[in-house]
mmCIF file of C-alpha atoms in Angstrom:
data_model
loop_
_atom_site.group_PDB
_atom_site.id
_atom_site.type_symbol
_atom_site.label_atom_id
_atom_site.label_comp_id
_atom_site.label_asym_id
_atom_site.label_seq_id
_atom_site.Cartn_x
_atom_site.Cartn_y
_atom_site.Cartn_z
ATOM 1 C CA UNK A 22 17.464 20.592 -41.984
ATOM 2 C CA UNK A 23 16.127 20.468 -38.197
ATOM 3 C CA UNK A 24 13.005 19.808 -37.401
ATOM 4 C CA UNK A 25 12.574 23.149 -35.785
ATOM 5 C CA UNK A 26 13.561 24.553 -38.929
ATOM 6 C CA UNK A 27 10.636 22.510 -41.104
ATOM 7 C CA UNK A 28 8.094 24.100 -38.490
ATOM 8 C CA UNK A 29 9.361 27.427 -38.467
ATOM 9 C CA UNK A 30 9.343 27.366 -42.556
ATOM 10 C CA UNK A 31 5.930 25.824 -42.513
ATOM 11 C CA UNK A 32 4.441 28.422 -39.923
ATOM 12 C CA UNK A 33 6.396 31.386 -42.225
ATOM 13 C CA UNK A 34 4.707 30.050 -45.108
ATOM 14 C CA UNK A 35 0.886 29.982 -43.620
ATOM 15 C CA UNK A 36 1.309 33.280 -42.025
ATOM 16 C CA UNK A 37 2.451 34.817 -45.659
ATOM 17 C CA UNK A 38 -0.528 33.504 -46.992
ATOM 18 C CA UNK A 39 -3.195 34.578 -44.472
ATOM 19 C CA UNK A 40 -1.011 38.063 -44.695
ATOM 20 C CA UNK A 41 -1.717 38.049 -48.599
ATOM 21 C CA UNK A 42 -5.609 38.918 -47.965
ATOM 22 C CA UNK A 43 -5.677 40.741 -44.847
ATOM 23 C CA UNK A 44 -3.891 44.439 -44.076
ATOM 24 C CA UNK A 45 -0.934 44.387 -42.671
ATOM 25 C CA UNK A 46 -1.356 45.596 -39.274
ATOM 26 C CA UNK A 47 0.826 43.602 -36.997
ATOM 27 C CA UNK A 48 4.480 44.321 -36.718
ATOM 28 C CA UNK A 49 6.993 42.098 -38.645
ATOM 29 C CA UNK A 50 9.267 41.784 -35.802
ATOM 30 C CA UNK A 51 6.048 41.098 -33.591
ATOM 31 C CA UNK A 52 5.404 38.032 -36.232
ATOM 32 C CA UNK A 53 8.759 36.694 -36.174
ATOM 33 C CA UNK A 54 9.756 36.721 -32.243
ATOM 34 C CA UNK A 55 6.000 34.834 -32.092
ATOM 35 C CA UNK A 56 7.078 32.467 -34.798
ATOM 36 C CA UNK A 57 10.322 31.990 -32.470
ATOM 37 C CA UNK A 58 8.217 31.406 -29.211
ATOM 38 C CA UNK A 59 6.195 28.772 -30.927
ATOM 39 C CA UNK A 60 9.745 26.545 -31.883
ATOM 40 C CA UNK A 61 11.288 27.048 -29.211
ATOM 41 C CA UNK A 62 8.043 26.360 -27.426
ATOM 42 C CA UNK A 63 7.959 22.830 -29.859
ATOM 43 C CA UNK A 64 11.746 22.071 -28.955
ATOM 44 C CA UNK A 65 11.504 22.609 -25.439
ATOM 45 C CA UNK A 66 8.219 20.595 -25.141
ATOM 46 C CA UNK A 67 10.148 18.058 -26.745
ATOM 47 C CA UNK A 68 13.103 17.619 -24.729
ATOM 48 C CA UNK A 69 10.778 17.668 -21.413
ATOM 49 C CA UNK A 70 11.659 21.169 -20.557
ATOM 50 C CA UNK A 71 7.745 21.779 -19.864
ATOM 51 C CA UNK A 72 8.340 24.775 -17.617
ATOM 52 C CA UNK A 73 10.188 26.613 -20.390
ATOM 53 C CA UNK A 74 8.019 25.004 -22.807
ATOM 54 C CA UNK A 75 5.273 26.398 -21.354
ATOM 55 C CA UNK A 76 6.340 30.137 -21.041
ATOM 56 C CA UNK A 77 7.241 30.419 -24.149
ATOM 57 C CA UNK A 78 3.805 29.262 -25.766
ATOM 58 C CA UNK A 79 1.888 31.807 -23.411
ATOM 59 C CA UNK A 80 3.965 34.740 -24.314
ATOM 60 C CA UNK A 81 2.908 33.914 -28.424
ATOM 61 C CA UNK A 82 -0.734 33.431 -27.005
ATOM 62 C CA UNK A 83 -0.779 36.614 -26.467
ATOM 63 C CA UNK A 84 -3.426 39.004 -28.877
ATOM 64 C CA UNK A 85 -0.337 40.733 -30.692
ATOM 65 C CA UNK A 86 0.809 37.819 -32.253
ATOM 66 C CA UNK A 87 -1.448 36.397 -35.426
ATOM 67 C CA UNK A 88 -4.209 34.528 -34.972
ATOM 68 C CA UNK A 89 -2.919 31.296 -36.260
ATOM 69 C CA UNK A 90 0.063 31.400 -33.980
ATOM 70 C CA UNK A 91 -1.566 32.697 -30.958
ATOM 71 C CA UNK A 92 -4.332 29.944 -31.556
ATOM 72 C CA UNK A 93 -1.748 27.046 -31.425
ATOM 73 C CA UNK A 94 0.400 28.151 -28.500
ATOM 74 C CA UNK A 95 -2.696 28.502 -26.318
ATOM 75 C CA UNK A 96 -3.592 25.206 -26.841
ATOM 76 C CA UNK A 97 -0.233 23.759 -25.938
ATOM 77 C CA UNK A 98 -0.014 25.903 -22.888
ATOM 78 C CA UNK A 99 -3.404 24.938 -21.786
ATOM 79 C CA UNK A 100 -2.083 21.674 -22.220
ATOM 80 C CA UNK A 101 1.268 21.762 -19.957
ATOM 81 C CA UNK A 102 -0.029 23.291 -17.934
ATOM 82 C CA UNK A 103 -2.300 20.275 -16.779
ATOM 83 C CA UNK A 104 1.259 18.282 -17.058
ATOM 84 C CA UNK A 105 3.139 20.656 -15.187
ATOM 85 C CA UNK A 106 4.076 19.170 -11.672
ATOM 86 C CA UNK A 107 4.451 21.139 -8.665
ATOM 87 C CA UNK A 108 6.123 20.909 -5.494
ATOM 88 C CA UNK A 109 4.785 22.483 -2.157
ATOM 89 C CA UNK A 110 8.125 23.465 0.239
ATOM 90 C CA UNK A 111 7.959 23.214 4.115
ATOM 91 C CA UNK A 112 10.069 23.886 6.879
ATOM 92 C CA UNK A 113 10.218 23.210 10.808
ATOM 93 C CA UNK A 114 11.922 23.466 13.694
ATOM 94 C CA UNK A 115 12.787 20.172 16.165
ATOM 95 C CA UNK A 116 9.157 21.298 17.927
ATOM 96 C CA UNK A 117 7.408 21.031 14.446
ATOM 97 C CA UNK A 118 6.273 24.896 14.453
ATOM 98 C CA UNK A 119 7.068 26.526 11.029
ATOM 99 C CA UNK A 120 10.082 28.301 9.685
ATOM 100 C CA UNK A 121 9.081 30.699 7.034
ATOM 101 C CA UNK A 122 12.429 32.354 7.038
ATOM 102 C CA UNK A 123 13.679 29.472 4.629
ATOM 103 C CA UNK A 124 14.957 29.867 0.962
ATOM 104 C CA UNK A 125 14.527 26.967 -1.466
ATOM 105 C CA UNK A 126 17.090 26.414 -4.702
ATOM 106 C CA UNK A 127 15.700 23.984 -6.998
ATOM 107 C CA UNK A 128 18.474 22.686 -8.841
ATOM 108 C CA UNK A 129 21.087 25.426 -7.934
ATOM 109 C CA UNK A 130 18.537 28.243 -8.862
ATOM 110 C CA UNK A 131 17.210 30.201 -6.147
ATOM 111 C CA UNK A 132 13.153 29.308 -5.972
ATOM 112 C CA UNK A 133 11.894 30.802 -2.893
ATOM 113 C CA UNK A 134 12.811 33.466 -0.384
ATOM 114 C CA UNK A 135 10.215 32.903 2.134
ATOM 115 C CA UNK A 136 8.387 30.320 2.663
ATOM 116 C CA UNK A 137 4.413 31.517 1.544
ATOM 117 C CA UNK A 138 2.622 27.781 0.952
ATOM 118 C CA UNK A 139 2.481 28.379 -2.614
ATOM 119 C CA UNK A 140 3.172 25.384 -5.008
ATOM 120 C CA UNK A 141 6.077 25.713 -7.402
ATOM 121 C CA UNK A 142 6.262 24.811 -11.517
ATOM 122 C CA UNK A 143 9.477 22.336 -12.037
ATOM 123 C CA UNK A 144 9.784 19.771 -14.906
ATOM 124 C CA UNK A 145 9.422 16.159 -14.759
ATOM 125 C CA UNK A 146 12.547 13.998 -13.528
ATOM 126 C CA UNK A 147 15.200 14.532 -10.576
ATOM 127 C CA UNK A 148 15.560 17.452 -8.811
ATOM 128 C CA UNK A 149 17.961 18.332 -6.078
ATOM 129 C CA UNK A 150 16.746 20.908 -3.594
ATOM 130 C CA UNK A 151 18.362 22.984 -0.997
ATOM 131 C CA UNK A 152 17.116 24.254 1.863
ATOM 132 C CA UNK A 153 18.530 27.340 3.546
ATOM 133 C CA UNK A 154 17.687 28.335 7.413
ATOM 134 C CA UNK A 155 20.349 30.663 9.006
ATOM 135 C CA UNK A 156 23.425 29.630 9.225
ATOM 136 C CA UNK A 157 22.164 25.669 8.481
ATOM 137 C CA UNK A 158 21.468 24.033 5.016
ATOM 138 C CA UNK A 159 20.411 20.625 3.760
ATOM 139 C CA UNK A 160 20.079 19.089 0.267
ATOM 140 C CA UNK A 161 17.596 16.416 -0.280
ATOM 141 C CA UNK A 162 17.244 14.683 -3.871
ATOM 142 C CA UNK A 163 13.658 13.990 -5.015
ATOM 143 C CA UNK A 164 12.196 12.435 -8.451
ATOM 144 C CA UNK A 165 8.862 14.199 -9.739
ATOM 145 C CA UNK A 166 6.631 12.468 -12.311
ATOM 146 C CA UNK A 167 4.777 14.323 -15.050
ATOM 147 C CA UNK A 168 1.555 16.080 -14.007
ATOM 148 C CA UNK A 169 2.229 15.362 -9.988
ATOM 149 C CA UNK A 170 0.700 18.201 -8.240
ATOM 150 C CA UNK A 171 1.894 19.521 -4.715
ATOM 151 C CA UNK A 172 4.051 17.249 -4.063
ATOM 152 C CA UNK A 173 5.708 18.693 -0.218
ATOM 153 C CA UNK A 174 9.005 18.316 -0.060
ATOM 154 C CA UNK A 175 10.177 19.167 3.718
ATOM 155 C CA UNK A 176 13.000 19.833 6.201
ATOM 156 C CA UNK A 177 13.426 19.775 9.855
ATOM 157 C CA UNK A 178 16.160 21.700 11.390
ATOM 158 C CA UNK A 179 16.818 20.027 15.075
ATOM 159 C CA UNK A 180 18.267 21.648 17.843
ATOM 160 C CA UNK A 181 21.893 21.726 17.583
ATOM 161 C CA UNK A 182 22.361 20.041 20.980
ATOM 162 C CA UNK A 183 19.905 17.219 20.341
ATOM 163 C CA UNK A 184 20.575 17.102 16.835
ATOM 164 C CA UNK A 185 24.404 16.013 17.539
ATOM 165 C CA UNK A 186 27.753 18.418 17.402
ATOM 166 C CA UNK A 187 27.246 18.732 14.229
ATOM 167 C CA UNK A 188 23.908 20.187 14.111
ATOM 168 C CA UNK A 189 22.863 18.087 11.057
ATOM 169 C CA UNK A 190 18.826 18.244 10.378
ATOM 170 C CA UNK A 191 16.500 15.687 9.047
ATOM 171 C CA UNK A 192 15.322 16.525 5.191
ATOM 172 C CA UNK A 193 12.701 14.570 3.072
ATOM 173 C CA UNK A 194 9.037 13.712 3.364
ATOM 174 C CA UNK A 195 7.167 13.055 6.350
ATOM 175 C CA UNK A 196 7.862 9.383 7.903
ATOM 176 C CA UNK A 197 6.428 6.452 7.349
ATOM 177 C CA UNK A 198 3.619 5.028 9.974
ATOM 178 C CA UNK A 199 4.185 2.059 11.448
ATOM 179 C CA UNK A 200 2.443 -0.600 10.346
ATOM 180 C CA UNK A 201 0.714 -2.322 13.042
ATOM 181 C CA UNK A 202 1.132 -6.188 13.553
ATOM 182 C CA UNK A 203 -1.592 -8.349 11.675
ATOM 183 C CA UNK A 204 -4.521 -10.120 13.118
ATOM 184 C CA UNK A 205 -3.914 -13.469 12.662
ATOM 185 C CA UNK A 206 -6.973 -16.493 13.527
ATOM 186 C CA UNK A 207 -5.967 -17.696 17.227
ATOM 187 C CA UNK A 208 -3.207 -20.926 17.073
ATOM 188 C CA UNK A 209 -5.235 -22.615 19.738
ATOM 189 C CA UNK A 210 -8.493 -22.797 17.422
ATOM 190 C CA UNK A 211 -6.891 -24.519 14.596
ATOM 191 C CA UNK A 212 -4.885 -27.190 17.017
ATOM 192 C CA UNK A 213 -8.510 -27.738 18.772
ATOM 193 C CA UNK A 214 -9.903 -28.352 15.216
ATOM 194 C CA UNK A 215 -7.530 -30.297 13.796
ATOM 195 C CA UNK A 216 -7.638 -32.766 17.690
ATOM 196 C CA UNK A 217 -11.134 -32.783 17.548
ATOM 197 C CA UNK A 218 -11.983 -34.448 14.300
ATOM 198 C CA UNK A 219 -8.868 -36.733 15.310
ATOM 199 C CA UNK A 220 -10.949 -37.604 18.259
ATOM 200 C CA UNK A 221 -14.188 -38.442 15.905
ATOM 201 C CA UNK A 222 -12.738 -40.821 13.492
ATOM 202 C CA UNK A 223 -10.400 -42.575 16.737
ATOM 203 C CA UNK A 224 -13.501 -42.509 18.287
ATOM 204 C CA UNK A 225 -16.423 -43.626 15.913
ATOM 205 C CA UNK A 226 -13.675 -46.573 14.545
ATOM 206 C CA UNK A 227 -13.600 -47.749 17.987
ATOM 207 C CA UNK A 228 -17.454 -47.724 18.638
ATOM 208 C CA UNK A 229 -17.841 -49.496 15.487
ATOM 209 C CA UNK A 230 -15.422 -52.048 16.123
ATOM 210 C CA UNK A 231 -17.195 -52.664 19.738
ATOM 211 C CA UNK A 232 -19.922 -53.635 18.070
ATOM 212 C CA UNK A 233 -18.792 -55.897 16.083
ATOM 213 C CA UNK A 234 -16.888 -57.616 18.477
ATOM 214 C CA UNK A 235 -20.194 -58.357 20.442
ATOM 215 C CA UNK A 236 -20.855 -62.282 19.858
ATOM 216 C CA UNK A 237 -23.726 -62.762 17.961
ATOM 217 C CA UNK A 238 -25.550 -65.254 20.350
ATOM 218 C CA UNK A 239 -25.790 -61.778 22.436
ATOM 219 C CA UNK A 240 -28.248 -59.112 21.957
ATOM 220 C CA UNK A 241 -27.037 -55.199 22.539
ATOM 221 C CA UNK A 242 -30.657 -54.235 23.324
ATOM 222 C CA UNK A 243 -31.476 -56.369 25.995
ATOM 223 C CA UNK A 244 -27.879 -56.193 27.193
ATOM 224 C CA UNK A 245 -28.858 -60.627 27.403
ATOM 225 C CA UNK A 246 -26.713 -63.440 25.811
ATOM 226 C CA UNK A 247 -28.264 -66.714 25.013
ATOM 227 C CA UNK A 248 -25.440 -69.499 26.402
ATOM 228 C CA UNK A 249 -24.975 -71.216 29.787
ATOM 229 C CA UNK A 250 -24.091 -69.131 32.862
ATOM 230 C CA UNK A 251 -19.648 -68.761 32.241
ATOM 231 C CA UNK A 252 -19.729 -68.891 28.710
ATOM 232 C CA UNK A 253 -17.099 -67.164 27.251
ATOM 233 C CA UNK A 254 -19.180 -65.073 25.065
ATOM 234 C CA UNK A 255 -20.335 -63.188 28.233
ATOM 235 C CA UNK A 256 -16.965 -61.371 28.824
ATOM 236 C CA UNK A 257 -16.382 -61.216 25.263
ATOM 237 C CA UNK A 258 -19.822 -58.770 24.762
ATOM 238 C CA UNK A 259 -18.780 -57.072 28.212
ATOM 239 C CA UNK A 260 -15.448 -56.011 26.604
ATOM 240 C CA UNK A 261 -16.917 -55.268 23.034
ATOM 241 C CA UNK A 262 -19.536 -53.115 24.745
ATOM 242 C CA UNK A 263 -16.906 -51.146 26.709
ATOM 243 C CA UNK A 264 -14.589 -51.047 23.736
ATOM 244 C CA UNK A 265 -17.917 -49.423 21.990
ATOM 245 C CA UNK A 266 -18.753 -46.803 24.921
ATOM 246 C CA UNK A 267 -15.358 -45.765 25.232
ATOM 247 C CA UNK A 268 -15.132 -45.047 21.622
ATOM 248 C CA UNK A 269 -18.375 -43.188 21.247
ATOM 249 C CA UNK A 270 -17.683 -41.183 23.931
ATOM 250 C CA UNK A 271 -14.006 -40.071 22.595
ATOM 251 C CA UNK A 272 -16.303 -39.153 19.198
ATOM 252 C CA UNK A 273 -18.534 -37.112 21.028
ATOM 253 C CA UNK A 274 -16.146 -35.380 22.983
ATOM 254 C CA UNK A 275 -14.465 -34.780 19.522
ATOM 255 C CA UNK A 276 -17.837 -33.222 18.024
ATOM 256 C CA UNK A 277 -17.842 -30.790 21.076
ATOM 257 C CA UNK A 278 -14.111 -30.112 20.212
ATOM 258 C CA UNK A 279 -14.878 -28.860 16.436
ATOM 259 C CA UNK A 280 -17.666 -27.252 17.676
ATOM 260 C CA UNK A 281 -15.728 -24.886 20.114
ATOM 261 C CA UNK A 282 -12.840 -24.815 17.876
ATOM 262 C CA UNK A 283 -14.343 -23.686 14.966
ATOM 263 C CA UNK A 284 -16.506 -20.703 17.013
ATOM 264 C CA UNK A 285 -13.040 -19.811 18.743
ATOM 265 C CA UNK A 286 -11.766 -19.248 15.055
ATOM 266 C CA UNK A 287 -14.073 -17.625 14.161
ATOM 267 C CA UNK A 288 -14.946 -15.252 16.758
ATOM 268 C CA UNK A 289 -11.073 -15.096 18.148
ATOM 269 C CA UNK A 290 -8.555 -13.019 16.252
ATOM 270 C CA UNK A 291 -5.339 -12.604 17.703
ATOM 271 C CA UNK A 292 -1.711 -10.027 16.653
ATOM 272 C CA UNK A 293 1.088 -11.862 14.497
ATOM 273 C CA UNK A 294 2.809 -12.208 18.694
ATOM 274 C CA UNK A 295 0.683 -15.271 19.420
ATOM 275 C CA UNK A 296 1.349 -17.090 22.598
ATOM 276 C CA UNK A 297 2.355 -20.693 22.630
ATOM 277 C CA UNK A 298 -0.716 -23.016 23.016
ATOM 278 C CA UNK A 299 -0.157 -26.711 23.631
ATOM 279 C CA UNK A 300 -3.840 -29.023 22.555
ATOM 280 C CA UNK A 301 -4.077 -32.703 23.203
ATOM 281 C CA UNK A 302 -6.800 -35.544 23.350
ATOM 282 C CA UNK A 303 -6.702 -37.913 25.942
ATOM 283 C CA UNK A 304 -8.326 -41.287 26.351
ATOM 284 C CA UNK A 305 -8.571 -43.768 29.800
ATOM 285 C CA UNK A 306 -10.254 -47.085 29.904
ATOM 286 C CA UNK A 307 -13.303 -45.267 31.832
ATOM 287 C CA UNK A 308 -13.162 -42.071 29.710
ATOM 288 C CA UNK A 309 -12.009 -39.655 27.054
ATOM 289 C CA UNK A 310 -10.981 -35.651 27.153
ATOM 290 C CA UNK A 311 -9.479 -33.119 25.472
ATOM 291 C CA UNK A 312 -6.722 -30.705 27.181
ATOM 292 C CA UNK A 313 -5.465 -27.034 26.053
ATOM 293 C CA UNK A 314 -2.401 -25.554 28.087
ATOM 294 C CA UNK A 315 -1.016 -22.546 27.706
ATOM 295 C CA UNK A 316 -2.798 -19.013 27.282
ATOM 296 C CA UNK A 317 -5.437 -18.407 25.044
#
């Protein structure tokens, strides 16, 4: 025994029963083609036929059939017909102005004469649709999920000399936008970054090791060593001390460096095209720098 069967037996056996204590006013062929319509209704819900589904509940919600029938099949068509998906159908020329005079199949079945704007019922799943200008068709296959609502499913008939000797036409939805390149933090910024702080710990290790070079019968403050005129330690603490400035100066020039590089990156955004950038320190006996070639 089907399930279908079960539910019709079980709905015959209610009705019978409210029937027993009211008069029996409704028509018995009224009673069993709504009994029908509610199965069929249950079957075609079931097999994702929600279009069909959906007629047939409405047509035994309707006052001639018993209460208890008409009761549950406007609840389930209330019900699809919040799950029913729709599709909206357009169609245009190569210009983009409309072409009403279209017809539509939807799976081999002829939908739509003329194009109106009006969304269409169809049931979940694939769909292959047709369009139908003139002498000129197209089929375009689409895949509609439950409860999707005007959906636009569109064609484009070209002009037969631009559109090749074939006169073919473009069918589907409407084409994707480009997606424009994305910013990206400027290349130059990170390499100034990343040269400055080298520049800091080249340069603070050198001024430290200046310093400690510096004899210690020689004072850095009053720039005064205590030895004999041609001591040694005299060009010793001349070439500590310039060891020392040299490296100081190559740290401070590295602070500035991070400094600028850091508010480049973060102020400076550039597209994914950057432009080659070339960043590097450089450090004489007399001084210290930092070069960028390239554009910025």
């Amino acid at each position: 025994m089907t399930t279908r069967t079960v539910r019709t037996i079980g709905l015959s056996i209610a009705l019978l029963a409210v029937a027993g204590t009211t008069p029996a006013i409704a028509n018995e062929v009224s009673k069993d083609a709504c009994i029908e319509s509610h199965s069929r209704g249950q079957d075609a819900k079931d097999q994702g036929k929600i279009s069909l589904a959906r007629k047939l509940f409405l047509s035994c919600a309707q006052s001639g059939c018993p209460a208890l029938v008409q009761g549950d099949c406007a609840r389930f068509a209330d019900e699809l017909t919040r799950t029913q998906p729709t599709l909206n159908f357009t169609a245009r020329d190569a210009s983009g102005s409309d072409l009403p005079d279209t017809s539509v199949y939807v799976d081999g079945v002829l939908t739509v004469t003329r194009l109106d704007g009006n969304p269409h019922d169809v049931d979940p799943g694939a769909h292959t649709i047709k369009f139908i200008h003139g002498s000129k068709d197209q089929t375009v296959t689409v895949v509609v999920g439950s409860g999707e609502k005007g959906r636009t499913v569109s064609a484009t008939f070209g002009d037969p000399v631009a559109a090749g000797a074939g006169g073919t036409a473009a069918v589907g939805t409407a084409p994707a936008k480009k997606k424009s390149p994305s910013a990206k933090r400027p290349l130059g910024a990170k390499m100034m970054i990343g040269a400055g702080t080298l520049l800091v710990l080249g340069g603070g290790t050198m001024g430290v090791l200046g310093m400690m070079r510096v004899p210690d019968n020689c004072s850095l403050s009053t720039h005064e060593c205590a030895a004999p005129p041609g001591d040694p330690s005299f060009d010793t603490a001349s070439s500590a001390v310039q060891l020392s400035n040299i490296g100081w100066i190559t740290a401070g020039v590295g602070v500035v460096a991070v400094a600028t590089g850091f508010a480049w990156y973060i102020g400076g955004k550039k597209t994914a095209k950057e432009d080659n950038v070339v960043a590097a320190p450089w450090v004489t006996s007399d001084s210290a720098g930092f070069a960028v070639m390239g554009r910025l």
